[in-house]
XYZ file of C-alpha atoms in Angstrom:
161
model
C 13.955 23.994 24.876
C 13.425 27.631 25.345
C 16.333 29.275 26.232
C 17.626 32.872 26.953
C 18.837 35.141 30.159
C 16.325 35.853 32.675
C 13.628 37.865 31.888
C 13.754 37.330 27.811
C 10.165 35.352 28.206
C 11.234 31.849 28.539
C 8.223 30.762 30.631
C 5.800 32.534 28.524
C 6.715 32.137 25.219
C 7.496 28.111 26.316
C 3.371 27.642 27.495
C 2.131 29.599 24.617
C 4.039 26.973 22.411
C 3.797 24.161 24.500
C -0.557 24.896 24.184
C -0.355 25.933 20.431
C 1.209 22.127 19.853
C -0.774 20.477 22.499
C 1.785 18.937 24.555
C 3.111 19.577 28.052
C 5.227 22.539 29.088
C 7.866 22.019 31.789
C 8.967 25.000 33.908
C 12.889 24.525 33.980
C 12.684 27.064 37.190
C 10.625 24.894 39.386
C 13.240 22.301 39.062
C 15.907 24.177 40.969
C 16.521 22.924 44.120
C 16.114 24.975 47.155
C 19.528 26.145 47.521
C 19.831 27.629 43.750
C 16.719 29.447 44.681
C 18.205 30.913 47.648
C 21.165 31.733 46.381
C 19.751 33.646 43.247
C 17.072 35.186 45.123
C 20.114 36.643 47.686
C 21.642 38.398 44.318
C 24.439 35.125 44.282
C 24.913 34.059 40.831
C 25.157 30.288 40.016
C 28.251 28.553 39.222
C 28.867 25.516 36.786
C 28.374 23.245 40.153
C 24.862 24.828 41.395
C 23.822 24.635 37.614
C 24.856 20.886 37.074
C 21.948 19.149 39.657
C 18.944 20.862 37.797
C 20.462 20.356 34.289
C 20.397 16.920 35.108
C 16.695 17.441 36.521
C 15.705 19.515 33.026
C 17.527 16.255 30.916
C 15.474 13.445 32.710
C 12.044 15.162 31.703
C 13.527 15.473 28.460
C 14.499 11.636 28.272
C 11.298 10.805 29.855
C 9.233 12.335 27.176
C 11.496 11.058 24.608
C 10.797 7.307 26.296
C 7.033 8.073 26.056
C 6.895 9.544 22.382
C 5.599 12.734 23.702
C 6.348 16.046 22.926
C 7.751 18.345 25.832
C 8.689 21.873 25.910
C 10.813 23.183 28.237
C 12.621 26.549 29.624
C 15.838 26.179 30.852
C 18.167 29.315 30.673
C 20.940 27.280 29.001
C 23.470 30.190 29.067
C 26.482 28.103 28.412
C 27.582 25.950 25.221
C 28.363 23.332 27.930
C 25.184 23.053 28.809
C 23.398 22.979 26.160
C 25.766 19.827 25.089
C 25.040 18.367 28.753
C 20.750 18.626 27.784
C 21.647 16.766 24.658
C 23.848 14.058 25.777
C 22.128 13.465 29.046
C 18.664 14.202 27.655
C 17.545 14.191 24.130
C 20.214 14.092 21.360
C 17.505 15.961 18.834
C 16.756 18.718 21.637
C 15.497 21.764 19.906
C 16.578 25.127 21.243
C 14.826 28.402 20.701
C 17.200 31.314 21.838
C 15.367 34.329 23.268
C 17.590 37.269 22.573
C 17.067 40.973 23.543
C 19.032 44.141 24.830
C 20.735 44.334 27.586
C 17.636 47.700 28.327
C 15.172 45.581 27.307
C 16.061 42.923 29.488
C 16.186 45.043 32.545
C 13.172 46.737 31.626
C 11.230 43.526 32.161
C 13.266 42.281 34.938
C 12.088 45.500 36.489
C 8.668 44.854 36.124
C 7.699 41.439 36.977
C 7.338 41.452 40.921
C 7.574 38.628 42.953
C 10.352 36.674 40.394
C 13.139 35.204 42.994
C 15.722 36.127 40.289
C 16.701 39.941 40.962
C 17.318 42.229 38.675
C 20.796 42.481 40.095
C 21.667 39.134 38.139
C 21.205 40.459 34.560
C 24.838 41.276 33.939
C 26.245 37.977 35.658
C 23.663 35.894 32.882
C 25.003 38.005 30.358
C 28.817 37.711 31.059
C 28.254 33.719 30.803
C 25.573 33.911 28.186
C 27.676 31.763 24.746
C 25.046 32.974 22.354
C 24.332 29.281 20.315
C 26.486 28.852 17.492
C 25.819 28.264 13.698
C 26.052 24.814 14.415
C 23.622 24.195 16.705
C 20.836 25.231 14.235
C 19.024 27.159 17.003
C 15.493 28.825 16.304
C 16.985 32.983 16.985
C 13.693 35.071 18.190
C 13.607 38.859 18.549
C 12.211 39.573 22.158
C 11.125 42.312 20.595
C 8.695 41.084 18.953
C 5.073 40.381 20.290
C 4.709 37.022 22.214
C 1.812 35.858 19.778
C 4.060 36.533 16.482
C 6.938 35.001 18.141
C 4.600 31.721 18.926
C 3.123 31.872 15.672
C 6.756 31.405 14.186
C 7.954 28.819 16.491
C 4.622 26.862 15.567
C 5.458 27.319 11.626
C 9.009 26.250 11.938
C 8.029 22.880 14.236
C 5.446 21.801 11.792
């Protein structure tokens, strides 16, 4: 599960991983419903209660692939302890998650630049009020946004093997 605030490169560092191992890569954004989409793209950030429907969407694909043997990788923002314990009771107990992080700048920067995203720039700051960095104990894989998308891969690929 690749996780981080919007704009830290979940959906392309998750396909570049998702190819390198050869298994399928599951946009966690395309399973919003309607309504979340709205709302974010109107600059209205998500509560618990909008978040809760497409968790549950993110920790079916998660159980189905565990059901089939199969790999999966996924991006899900996954800004909150809670939900991060929701994924892995509802999904996939041995859940993986690889925590994007970056600055607050950098962040924005990219925001800034991707056109046609439905999340606005204007949400940064509401992600990053929420955003429960994972803890020591969830043994998350911590990459540097900084870092070029290939190197980060590269890691991710030598830690999974």
């Amino acid at each position: 599960m690749v996780m981080g605030v919007s704009g830290s490169g979940k959906s392309l560092i998750g396909a570049m991983f998702a190819r390198a191992l050869d298994i399928e890569f599951v946009e966690g954004d395309d399973l919003h419903p309607p309504d979340n989409v709205r709302r974010m793209a109107a600059g209205i950030p998500l509560t618990d209660t909008d978040r809760k429907g497409w968790l549950m969407a993110i920790a079916a694909r998660l159980r189905e692939a565990k059901r089939a043997g199969t790999g999966l990788v996924s991006s899900c923002s996954a800004l909150k302890r809670s939900y991060r314990d929701l994924l892995r009771s509802s999904g996939d107990a041995r859940v993986q998650f690889v925590y994007l992080a970056g600055t607050r700048a950098l962040l924005a920067e990219r925001m800034a630049n991707r056109p046609g995203h439905f999340m606005p720039p204007s949400l940064l700051d509401s992600q990053l009020v929420i955003l429960e960095e994972p803890s020591p104990d969830e043994h998350a894989w911590v990459c540097d946004i900084r870092e070029a998308p290939e190197t980060i891969v590269a890691d991710l690929v030598r830690r999974a093997a």
